[in-house]
CSV table of C-alpha atoms and ligand atoms in Angstrom, one decimal:
chain,number,residue,atom,x,y,z
A,71,MET,CA,15.3,20.0,0.1
A,72,ILE,CA,14.3,17.9,3.1
A,73,ASP,CA,15.3,19.2,6.6
A,74,VAL,CA,15.5,15.7,8.1
A,75,GLU,CA,16.4,16.9,11.6
A,76,ARG,CA,13.3,19.1,11.7
A,77,ILE,CA,11.1,16.4,10.3
A,78,ARG,CA,12.4,13.8,12.8
A,79,ARG,CA,11.3,16.0,15.6
A,80,ASP,CA,7.7,15.6,14.4
A,81,PHE,CA,7.9,11.8,15.1
A,82,PRO,CA,8.0,11.2,18.8
A,83,ILE,CA,8.9,7.5,18.5
A,84,LEU,CA,12.1,8.3,16.5
A,85,GLY,CA,13.6,9.7,19.7
A,86,ARG,CA,13.4,6.4,21.6
A,87,GLU,CA,16.0,3.7,22.3
A,88,VAL,CA,15.7,-0.1,22.0
A,89,TYR,CA,18.2,-2.3,23.9
A,90,GLY,CA,19.9,0.9,24.9
A,91,LYS,CA,20.6,1.9,21.4
A,92,PRO,CA,19.1,4.8,19.3
A,93,LEU,CA,16.2,3.3,17.2
A,94,VAL,CA,17.1,2.9,13.5
A,95,TYR,CA,13.7,2.3,12.0
A,96,LEU,CA,14.0,0.8,8.5
A,97,ASP,CA,10.7,-1.1,8.4
A,98,ASN,CA,8.7,1.6,6.7
A,99,ALA,CA,7.2,-0.7,4.0
A,100,ALA,CA,5.6,-2.6,6.8
A,101,THR,CA,4.3,0.5,8.6
A,102,THR,CA,5.4,4.1,8.9
A,103,GLN,CA,5.7,6.0,12.2
A,104,LYS,CA,3.2,8.7,13.0
A,105,PRO,CA,3.9,12.4,13.2
A,106,GLN,CA,2.6,14.2,16.3
A,107,CYS,CA,-0.1,16.0,14.2
A,108,VAL,CA,-1.7,12.6,13.3
A,109,ILE,CA,-1.5,11.4,16.9
A,110,ASP,CA,-3.2,14.8,17.9
A,111,ALA,CA,-5.9,14.5,15.2
A,112,ILE,CA,-6.9,11.1,16.7
A,113,SER,CA,-6.9,12.5,20.2
A,114,GLU,CA,-8.8,15.7,19.2
A,115,ALA,CA,-11.4,13.7,17.3
A,116,TYR,CA,-12.2,11.6,20.4
A,117,CYS,CA,-11.9,14.5,22.8
A,118,ASN,CA,-14.1,16.9,20.9
A,119,VAL,CA,-16.1,15.6,18.0
A,120,ASN,CA,-16.8,11.9,18.8
A,121,ALA,CA,-20.3,10.8,17.5
A,122,ASN,CA,-21.4,8.2,15.1
A,123,VAL,CA,-21.5,9.7,11.5
A,124,HIS,CA,-24.2,9.9,8.9
A,125,ARG,CA,-27.1,8.8,11.0
A,126,GLY,CA,-27.4,11.6,13.6
A,127,ILE,CA,-29.1,15.0,13.4
A,128,HIS,CA,-27.4,16.3,16.5
A,129,PHE,CA,-24.5,18.8,16.3
A,130,LEU,CA,-21.6,16.4,17.1
A,131,SER,CA,-22.8,13.8,14.6
A,132,GLN,CA,-23.0,16.4,11.9
A,133,GLN,CA,-19.5,17.7,12.7
A,134,ALA,CA,-18.0,14.2,12.7
A,135,THR,CA,-19.8,13.5,9.4
A,136,ASP,CA,-18.5,16.8,7.9
A,137,MET,CA,-14.9,15.9,9.0
A,138,MET,CA,-15.1,12.5,7.6
A,139,GLU,CA,-16.5,13.7,4.3
A,140,ALA,CA,-13.8,16.4,4.1
A,141,ALA,CA,-11.3,13.6,4.7
A,142,ARG,CA,-12.8,11.7,1.7
A,143,ASP,CA,-12.4,14.8,-0.4
A,144,LYS,CA,-8.8,15.1,0.8
A,145,VAL,CA,-8.1,11.6,-0.4
A,146,ARG,CA,-9.9,12.3,-3.7
A,147,GLN,CA,-7.7,15.3,-4.3
A,148,PHE,CA,-4.5,13.5,-3.1
A,149,ILE,CA,-4.8,10.8,-5.7
A,150,GLY,CA,-6.4,12.9,-8.4
A,151,ALA,CA,-9.8,11.2,-8.5
A,152,GLY,CA,-12.8,12.8,-10.2
A,153,SER,CA,-15.4,12.5,-7.4
A,154,THR,CA,-15.8,11.5,-3.8
A,155,GLY,CA,-18.2,8.8,-4.8
A,156,GLU,CA,-15.3,7.0,-6.1
A,157,ILE,CA,-13.4,7.0,-2.8
A,158,ILE,CA,-14.3,4.0,-0.6
A,159,PHE,CA,-12.9,3.8,2.9
A,160,THR,CA,-11.8,0.4,3.9
A,161,ARG,CA,-9.6,-1.1,6.6
A,162,GLY,CA,-6.5,-1.1,4.3
A,163,THR,CA,-5.2,-2.4,1.1
A,164,THR,CA,-6.1,-6.0,2.0
A,165,GLU,CA,-9.7,-5.2,2.6
A,166,SER,CA,-9.7,-3.0,-0.6
A,167,MET,CA,-8.5,-6.0,-2.7
A,168,ASN,CA,-11.0,-8.4,-1.0
A,169,LEU,CA,-13.8,-6.0,-1.7
A,170,LEU,CA,-12.7,-5.6,-5.3
A,171,ALA,CA,-12.2,-9.2,-5.9
A,172,SER,CA,-15.5,-10.2,-4.4
A,173,SER,CA,-17.7,-7.6,-6.0
A,174,PHE,CA,-15.9,-7.5,-9.4
A,175,ALA,CA,-16.0,-11.3,-9.7
A,176,GLN,CA,-19.7,-11.4,-8.8
A,177,ALA,CA,-20.5,-8.7,-11.4
A,178,PHE,CA,-18.2,-9.6,-14.2
A,179,LEU,CA,-16.4,-13.0,-14.0
A,180,LYS,CA,-17.4,-16.5,-15.0
A,181,GLU,CA,-15.9,-19.7,-16.1
A,182,GLY,CA,-13.5,-19.4,-19.0
A,183,ASP,CA,-12.5,-15.8,-18.1
A,184,GLU,CA,-9.0,-14.8,-17.0
A,185,VAL,CA,-7.6,-12.3,-14.5
A,186,ILE,CA,-4.0,-11.4,-14.9
A,187,ILE,CA,-1.8,-10.7,-11.8
A,188,SER,CA,2.0,-10.8,-11.6
A,189,GLY,CA,4.7,-12.9,-10.0
A,190,MET,CA,5.6,-10.2,-7.6
A,191,GLU,CA,2.3,-9.7,-5.9
A,192,HIS,CA,1.7,-9.4,-2.2
A,193,HIS,CA,-0.6,-12.2,-1.0
A,194,SER,CA,-3.4,-9.6,-0.7
A,195,ASN,CA,-3.4,-9.4,-4.5
A,196,ILE,CA,-3.3,-13.2,-5.0
A,197,VAL,CA,-5.4,-14.9,-2.4
A,198,PRO,CA,-8.6,-12.8,-2.8
A,199,TRP,CA,-8.6,-13.7,-6.5
A,200,GLN,CA,-7.9,-17.4,-5.7
A,201,ILE,CA,-10.9,-17.4,-3.4
A,202,GLN,CA,-13.2,-15.9,-6.1
A,203,ALA,CA,-11.7,-18.1,-8.8
A,204,GLY,CA,-12.8,-21.1,-6.7
A,205,ARG,CA,-16.4,-19.7,-6.7
A,206,TYR,CA,-16.8,-18.4,-10.2
A,207,GLY,CA,-14.4,-20.7,-12.2
A,208,PHE,CA,-12.2,-18.1,-13.9
A,209,LYS,CA,-8.5,-18.6,-14.3
A,210,LEU,CA,-5.5,-16.6,-12.8
A,211,LYS,CA,-2.7,-15.9,-15.2
A,212,VAL,CA,0.7,-14.7,-13.8
A,213,ILE,CA,3.1,-12.3,-15.5
A,214,PRO,CA,6.6,-13.8,-15.0
A,215,VAL,CA,9.3,-11.8,-13.1
A,216,THR,CA,12.8,-11.5,-14.7
A,217,ASP,CA,16.1,-12.2,-12.9
A,218,LEU,CA,16.5,-8.4,-12.5
A,219,GLY,CA,13.2,-8.3,-10.7
A,220,GLU,CA,11.1,-6.7,-13.4
A,221,LEU,CA,7.9,-7.8,-15.1
A,222,ASP,CA,8.3,-9.6,-18.4
A,223,MET,CA,6.4,-7.2,-20.5
A,224,ASP,CA,6.6,-9.3,-23.6
A,225,ALA,CA,5.0,-12.1,-21.7
A,226,PHE,CA,2.3,-9.8,-20.4
A,227,SER,CA,1.4,-8.6,-24.0
A,228,ALA,CA,1.2,-12.1,-25.2
A,229,MET,CA,-1.1,-13.0,-22.2
A,230,LEU,CA,-3.8,-10.5,-23.1
A,231,SER,CA,-6.7,-12.0,-24.9
A,232,ASP,CA,-10.4,-11.8,-25.3
A,233,LYS,CA,-10.6,-14.0,-22.2
A,234,THR,CA,-8.9,-11.3,-20.0
A,235,LYS,CA,-11.4,-9.5,-17.9
A,236,LEU,CA,-9.1,-7.6,-15.5
A,237,VAL,CA,-5.4,-7.0,-14.9
A,238,SER,CA,-4.5,-6.5,-11.2
A,239,ILE,CA,-1.0,-5.4,-10.5
A,240,THR,CA,1.2,-3.9,-7.8
A,241,HIS,CA,2.6,-0.5,-8.6
A,242,VAL,CA,5.7,-1.0,-6.4
A,243,SER,CA,6.9,-4.4,-5.2
A,244,ASN,CA,7.2,-4.5,-1.4
A,245,VAL,CA,10.1,-7.0,-1.8
A,246,LEU,CA,12.2,-5.9,-4.8
A,247,GLY,CA,11.3,-2.2,-4.7
A,248,THR,CA,10.7,-2.3,-8.4
A,249,VAL,CA,8.4,0.4,-9.8
A,250,ASN,CA,6.3,-1.3,-12.4
A,251,PRO,CA,5.5,0.4,-15.7
A,252,VAL,CA,1.9,0.8,-14.7
A,253,SER,CA,1.1,3.4,-17.4
A,254,GLU,CA,2.3,1.1,-20.1
A,255,ILE,CA,0.4,-1.8,-18.5
A,256,ILE,CA,-2.8,0.3,-18.4
A,257,SER,CA,-2.4,1.5,-22.0
A,258,LEU,CA,-1.9,-2.1,-23.3
A,259,ALA,CA,-4.9,-3.4,-21.3
A,260,HIS,CA,-7.1,-0.5,-22.2
A,261,SER,CA,-6.3,-0.9,-25.9
A,262,ARG,CA,-8.3,-4.2,-25.6
A,263,GLY,CA,-10.9,-2.7,-23.3
A,264,ILE,CA,-9.6,-4.5,-20.2
A,265,PRO,CA,-9.8,-2.6,-16.9
A,266,VAL,CA,-6.7,-2.4,-14.6
A,267,ALA,CA,-6.6,-2.5,-10.7
A,268,VAL,CA,-3.5,-1.2,-9.0
A,269,ASP,CA,-2.2,-2.2,-5.6
A,270,GLY,CA,-0.7,1.1,-4.4
A,271,ALA,CA,0.3,0.1,-0.9
A,272,GLN,CA,4.0,0.8,-1.6
A,273,SER,CA,3.6,3.6,-4.1
A,274,VAL,CA,1.2,6.2,-2.6
A,275,PRO,CA,3.6,7.0,0.3
A,276,HIS,CA,6.6,7.5,-2.0
A,277,ILE,CA,5.6,8.7,-5.5
A,278,LYS,CA,3.0,11.1,-6.8
A,279,VAL,CA,0.0,9.2,-8.0
A,280,ASP,CA,-2.7,10.6,-10.1
A,281,VAL,CA,-5.3,7.9,-10.8
A,282,LYS,CA,-6.9,9.8,-13.7
A,283,GLU,CA,-3.6,10.6,-15.4
A,284,LEU,CA,-2.6,6.9,-15.0
A,285,GLY,CA,-5.9,5.8,-16.2
A,286,ALA,CA,-6.3,3.2,-13.4
A,287,ASP,CA,-9.7,1.8,-13.0
A,288,PHE,CA,-9.2,0.8,-9.4
A,289,TYR,CA,-6.4,1.8,-7.0
A,290,ALA,CA,-5.9,0.6,-3.4
A,291,PHE,CA,-3.7,1.8,-0.5
A,292,SER,CA,-3.3,1.7,3.3
A,293,GLY,CA,-3.4,4.7,5.6
A,294,HIS,CA,-0.9,3.2,8.0
A,295,LYS,CA,1.8,3.0,5.3
A,296,ILE,CA,1.5,6.7,4.6
A,297,TYR,CA,1.9,8.1,8.2
A,298,GLY,CA,-1.8,7.7,9.0
A,299,PRO,CA,-3.4,5.4,11.6
A,300,THR,CA,-3.9,1.6,11.2
A,301,GLY,CA,-7.4,0.3,10.4
A,302,ILE,CA,-8.1,2.8,7.5
A,303,GLY,CA,-7.4,2.4,3.8
A,304,VAL,CA,-8.9,3.3,0.5
A,305,LEU,CA,-10.2,1.7,-2.6
A,306,TYR,CA,-10.6,4.1,-5.5
A,307,GLY,CA,-12.8,2.8,-8.3
A,308,ARG,CA,-14.1,4.3,-11.5
A,309,LYS,CA,-17.8,5.2,-11.1
A,310,GLU,CA,-19.0,3.3,-14.1
A,311,LEU,CA,-17.6,0.1,-12.8
A,312,LEU,CA,-18.5,0.6,-9.1
A,313,GLU,CA,-22.0,1.3,-10.1
A,314,LYS,CA,-22.3,-2.2,-11.8
A,315,MET,CA,-20.7,-4.0,-8.8
A,316,PRO,CA,-22.8,-5.4,-6.0
A,317,PRO,CA,-22.1,-4.5,-2.3
A,318,TYR,CA,-19.3,-6.3,-0.5
A,319,GLN,CA,-21.0,-6.4,2.9
A,320,GLY,CA,-24.6,-5.8,4.0
A,321,GLY,CA,-25.7,-3.8,7.0
A,322,GLY,CA,-26.4,-0.3,8.1
A,323,GLU,CA,-25.3,2.6,6.0
A,324,MET,CA,-25.2,0.8,2.7
A,325,ILE,CA,-28.9,0.7,2.1
A,326,LYS,CA,-31.5,3.0,0.7
A,327,ARG,CA,-34.6,1.0,1.8
A,328,VAL,CA,-34.9,-2.3,3.6
A,329,THR,CA,-38.0,-4.6,3.7
A,330,PHE,CA,-38.1,-8.3,4.2
A,331,GLU,CA,-39.0,-8.7,0.6
A,332,LYS,CA,-36.5,-6.4,-1.0
A,333,THR,CA,-33.6,-4.1,-0.2
A,334,THR,CA,-32.3,-1.3,-2.3
A,335,TYR,CA,-28.8,0.0,-2.0
A,336,ASN,CA,-27.3,3.4,-1.2
A,337,GLU,CA,-25.5,5.5,-3.7
A,338,LEU,CA,-21.7,5.5,-4.1
A,339,PRO,CA,-19.5,5.3,-2.1
A,340,TYR,CA,-21.8,4.3,0.8
A,341,LYS,CA,-23.0,1.2,-1.0
A,342,PHE,CA,-19.6,-0.3,-0.1
A,343,GLU,CA,-19.3,1.1,3.4
A,344,ALA,CA,-21.6,-1.1,5.6
A,345,GLY,CA,-21.6,-0.4,9.3
A,346,THR,CA,-20.0,2.3,11.4
A,347,PRO,CA,-16.9,3.4,9.5
A,348,ASP,CA,-13.6,4.3,11.1
A,349,TYR,CA,-14.4,8.0,10.9
A,350,VAL,CA,-11.6,8.9,13.3
A,351,GLY,CA,-9.2,7.0,11.2
A,352,SER,CA,-10.3,8.8,8.0
A,353,ILE,CA,-10.0,12.2,9.7
A,354,ALA,CA,-6.4,11.3,10.9
A,355,LEU,CA,-5.6,9.9,7.5
A,356,ALA,CA,-6.5,13.3,6.0
A,357,THR,CA,-4.1,14.9,8.5
A,358,ALA,CA,-1.3,12.5,7.4
A,359,LEU,CA,-1.9,13.4,3.7
A,360,ASP,CA,-1.8,17.1,4.5
A,361,TYR,CA,1.5,16.4,6.3
A,362,VAL,CA,3.0,14.5,3.3
A,363,GLN,CA,1.7,17.2,0.9
A,364,ALA,CA,3.3,19.9,2.9
A,365,ILE,CA,6.7,18.2,2.4
A,366,GLY,CA,5.8,17.5,-1.2
A,367,LEU,CA,5.8,14.1,-3.0
A,368,ASP,CA,8.5,15.1,-5.5
A,369,THR,CA,10.8,16.2,-2.8
A,370,ILE,CA,10.0,13.0,-0.9
A,371,ALA,CA,10.7,10.8,-4.0
A,372,GLN,CA,14.0,12.6,-4.7
A,373,TYR,CA,15.2,12.3,-1.2
A,374,GLU,CA,14.2,8.6,-0.8
A,375,ASN,CA,15.8,7.7,-4.1
A,376,GLU,CA,19.0,9.3,-2.9
A,377,LEU,CA,18.8,7.2,0.4
A,378,CYS,CA,18.1,4.1,-1.7
A,379,ASP,CA,21.1,4.7,-4.0
A,380,TYR,CA,23.3,5.4,-1.0
A,381,ALA,CA,22.1,2.2,0.7
A,382,ILE,CA,22.8,0.1,-2.4
A,383,SER,CA,26.3,1.6,-2.9
A,384,LYS,CA,27.1,1.1,0.8
A,385,LEU,CA,25.7,-2.5,1.1
A,386,THR,CA,27.3,-3.7,-2.2
A,387,GLN,CA,30.7,-3.0,-0.7
A,388,ILE,CA,30.1,-5.8,1.8
A,389,PRO,CA,31.6,-9.1,0.6
A,390,GLY,CA,28.9,-11.8,0.2
A,391,MET,CA,26.2,-9.2,-0.2
A,392,ARG,CA,23.4,-10.1,-2.7
A,393,ILE,CA,20.8,-7.5,-3.5
A,394,ILE,CA,17.4,-9.2,-4.5
A,395,GLY,CA,15.8,-7.0,-7.1
A,396,ASN,CA,18.0,-4.9,-9.3
A,397,SER,CA,15.6,-2.8,-11.4
A,398,GLU,CA,16.7,0.6,-12.4
A,399,HIS,CA,13.2,1.8,-11.5
A,400,ARG,CA,13.0,1.4,-7.8
A,401,SER,CA,11.5,3.0,-4.8
A,402,ALA,CA,12.4,3.0,-1.1
A,403,VAL,CA,13.0,-0.7,-0.6
A,404,VAL,CA,16.2,-2.8,-0.6
A,405,SER,CA,16.1,-6.5,0.0
A,406,PHE,CA,19.2,-8.5,0.5
A,407,LEU,CA,20.9,-11.7,1.7
A,408,VAL,CA,24.5,-12.0,3.0
A,409,GLY,CA,26.5,-15.1,2.4
A,410,ASN,CA,24.8,-18.1,4.0
A,411,ILE,CA,23.4,-16.1,6.9
A,412,HIS,CA,19.7,-16.9,7.3
A,413,PRO,CA,17.6,-13.7,7.0
A,414,SER,CA,15.9,-14.2,10.4
A,415,ASP,CA,19.4,-14.6,12.1
A,416,MET,CA,20.5,-11.4,10.5
A,417,GLY,CA,17.3,-9.5,11.5
A,418,THR,CA,17.4,-10.8,15.1
A,419,LEU,CA,21.0,-9.7,15.5
A,420,LEU,CA,20.5,-6.3,13.8
A,421,ASP,CA,17.6,-5.8,16.2
A,422,ARG,CA,19.9,-6.1,19.1
A,423,LEU,CA,21.8,-3.2,17.7
A,424,GLY,CA,18.7,-1.1,17.6
A,425,ILE,CA,18.1,-1.6,13.8
A,426,ALA,CA,14.5,-2.5,12.8
A,427,VAL,CA,14.4,-4.4,9.5
A,428,ARG,CA,12.0,-7.0,8.3
A,429,THR,CA,12.9,-10.5,7.4
A,430,GLY,CA,11.1,-13.5,5.8
A,431,HIS,CA,8.9,-13.9,2.7
A,432,HIS,CA,7.2,-10.4,3.1
A,433,CYS,CA,3.8,-11.9,2.2
A,434,ALA,CA,5.1,-12.7,-1.3
A,435,GLU,CA,5.9,-16.5,-1.1
A,436,PRO,CA,5.4,-17.1,-4.9
A,437,LEU,CA,8.1,-14.4,-5.5
A,438,MET,CA,10.5,-16.2,-3.0
A,439,ASP,CA,9.9,-19.4,-4.9
A,440,ARG,CA,10.7,-17.7,-8.2
A,441,MET,CA,13.9,-16.3,-6.8
A,442,GLY,CA,14.8,-19.6,-5.2
A,443,ILE,CA,15.3,-18.1,-1.7
A,444,PRO,CA,13.6,-18.7,1.6
A,445,GLY,CA,13.2,-15.0,2.3
A,446,THR,CA,15.2,-11.8,2.5
A,447,VAL,CA,16.2,-9.1,4.9
A,448,ARG,CA,14.4,-5.9,3.9
A,449,ALA,CA,15.4,-2.3,4.7
A,450,SER,CA,12.7,0.1,3.6
A,451,PHE,CA,13.0,3.9,3.8
A,452,SER,CA,11.1,7.0,4.7
A,453,PHE,CA,11.9,10.7,4.3
A,454,TYR,CA,12.8,10.7,8.1
A,455,ASN,CA,15.7,8.3,7.6
A,456,THR,CA,19.2,9.5,7.2
A,457,LYS,CA,22.4,8.4,5.5
A,458,ALA,CA,23.9,8.1,9.0
A,459,GLU,CA,21.3,5.4,9.7
A,460,ILE,CA,22.3,3.5,6.6
A,461,ASP,CA,25.9,3.7,7.8
A,462,THR,CA,24.7,2.1,11.1
A,463,LEU,CA,22.9,-0.6,9.1
A,464,SER,CA,26.0,-1.3,7.0
A,465,ALA,CA,28.2,-1.4,10.1
A,466,GLY,CA,25.6,-3.7,11.8
A,467,ILE,CA,25.6,-6.1,8.9
A,468,GLU,CA,29.5,-6.2,9.0
A,469,ARG,CA,29.3,-7.0,12.7
A,470,VAL,CA,26.8,-9.7,12.3
A,471,LYS,CA,28.9,-11.2,9.5
A,472,ARG,CA,31.9,-11.4,11.8
A,473,MET,CA,29.8,-13.4,14.2
A,474,PHE,CA,29.2,-16.1,11.7
B,218,LIG,N1,0.2,-4.8,-1.0
B,218,LIG,C1,1.5,-4.5,-0.8
B,218,LIG,C2,2.3,-4.3,-2.0
B,218,LIG,C3,2.0,-4.4,0.5
B,218,LIG,O1,3.3,-4.2,0.7
B,218,LIG,C4,1.1,-4.7,1.6
B,218,LIG,C5,1.6,-4.6,3.0
B,218,LIG,O2,2.7,-4.8,3.2
B,218,LIG,C6,-0.3,-4.9,1.3
B,218,LIG,C7,-0.7,-5.0,0.0
B,218,LIG,C8,-1.2,-5.1,2.4
B,218,LIG,O3,-1.4,-4.0,3.1
B,218,LIG,P1,-2.3,-4.0,4.5
B,218,LIG,O4,-1.6,-5.0,5.3
B,218,LIG,O5,-2.1,-2.6,5.0
B,218,LIG,O6,-3.7,-4.3,4.1
């Protein structure tokens, strides 16, 4: 059971007003708010242990290094990875996917090869592959999305071939809320020896993820979407693959030995972490993961599913309401359109009522094209949201409707 009122007190921002109205924050898929313990962890790190990591022999540098490495181990444990060498700190999911696309393509992809993505990907799991496809000449194949907002699994099976060198897929759609059958996708791909990368930006904050149990070869997520700070994220990669992949960026930290003739690279994960890392970010991310674990991901998933079901039952009572994405398997996101009201008009007017939702294409333009819509209004939930807030959203939509 979630004690929402107690949890809300941990998040200072939830107590504020906008336009003289209590804030109803329903934009959690874009970024989550931060509990006081995360804010304190950032402040504490700068007040008491700030020093550059890994390169210093002095006390503070060692302490900061120990804290950063403990944070790496926390991430490892949180997602069920085998070793800390498989946990690469990045700026977020976007950088994780760019690193992956760049290094994987350089190591493994050539003309005639194929990489499979899906029709519901965020741009950060499309564009990095397009950039590399332009360099190495491989082809992108796209799993179609059904009218319900699910992946067409028959089409996916038929797409797999000897040319397929990687499948890169989102775990949860940031627009439709669909939870994709990632285990099944991985089994199908692995039965042909094809590795699978998973964009976990919208799954890790909401459902228990165990990368070993799933069998994922790569898994990416962002700290700021799981109550941690901005500017920190993770790419998990299976050691055997990461070892064969070249560095993404060059500079300090990622080397073993540099001469003008030849440079050798550091061991995992440092080979992929050039330059001063965001060690404060990683320390605060670990605090966020501790916070989430203390509540419990099963408890979180159950409560957020309840909120989602409640939202759908409330919103579908509004005449003219059209929910975009109707999979049975969903998580924490509801996208919708109402009559002919443009999503940005709806979002702007809801904002005046203190309700923060996101509108537009949600960095998934090909999915908007598939659905034949310019964009949606998206309400996305966290364990600190309440049914009363969903009532406020529903009343707000009714009010906006009356204005049109
Ligand atoms: N992938 C998905 C499914 C997302 O929802 C997002 C962000 O909304 C991203 C990737 C990109 O995450 P970030 O902007 O934190 O790098």
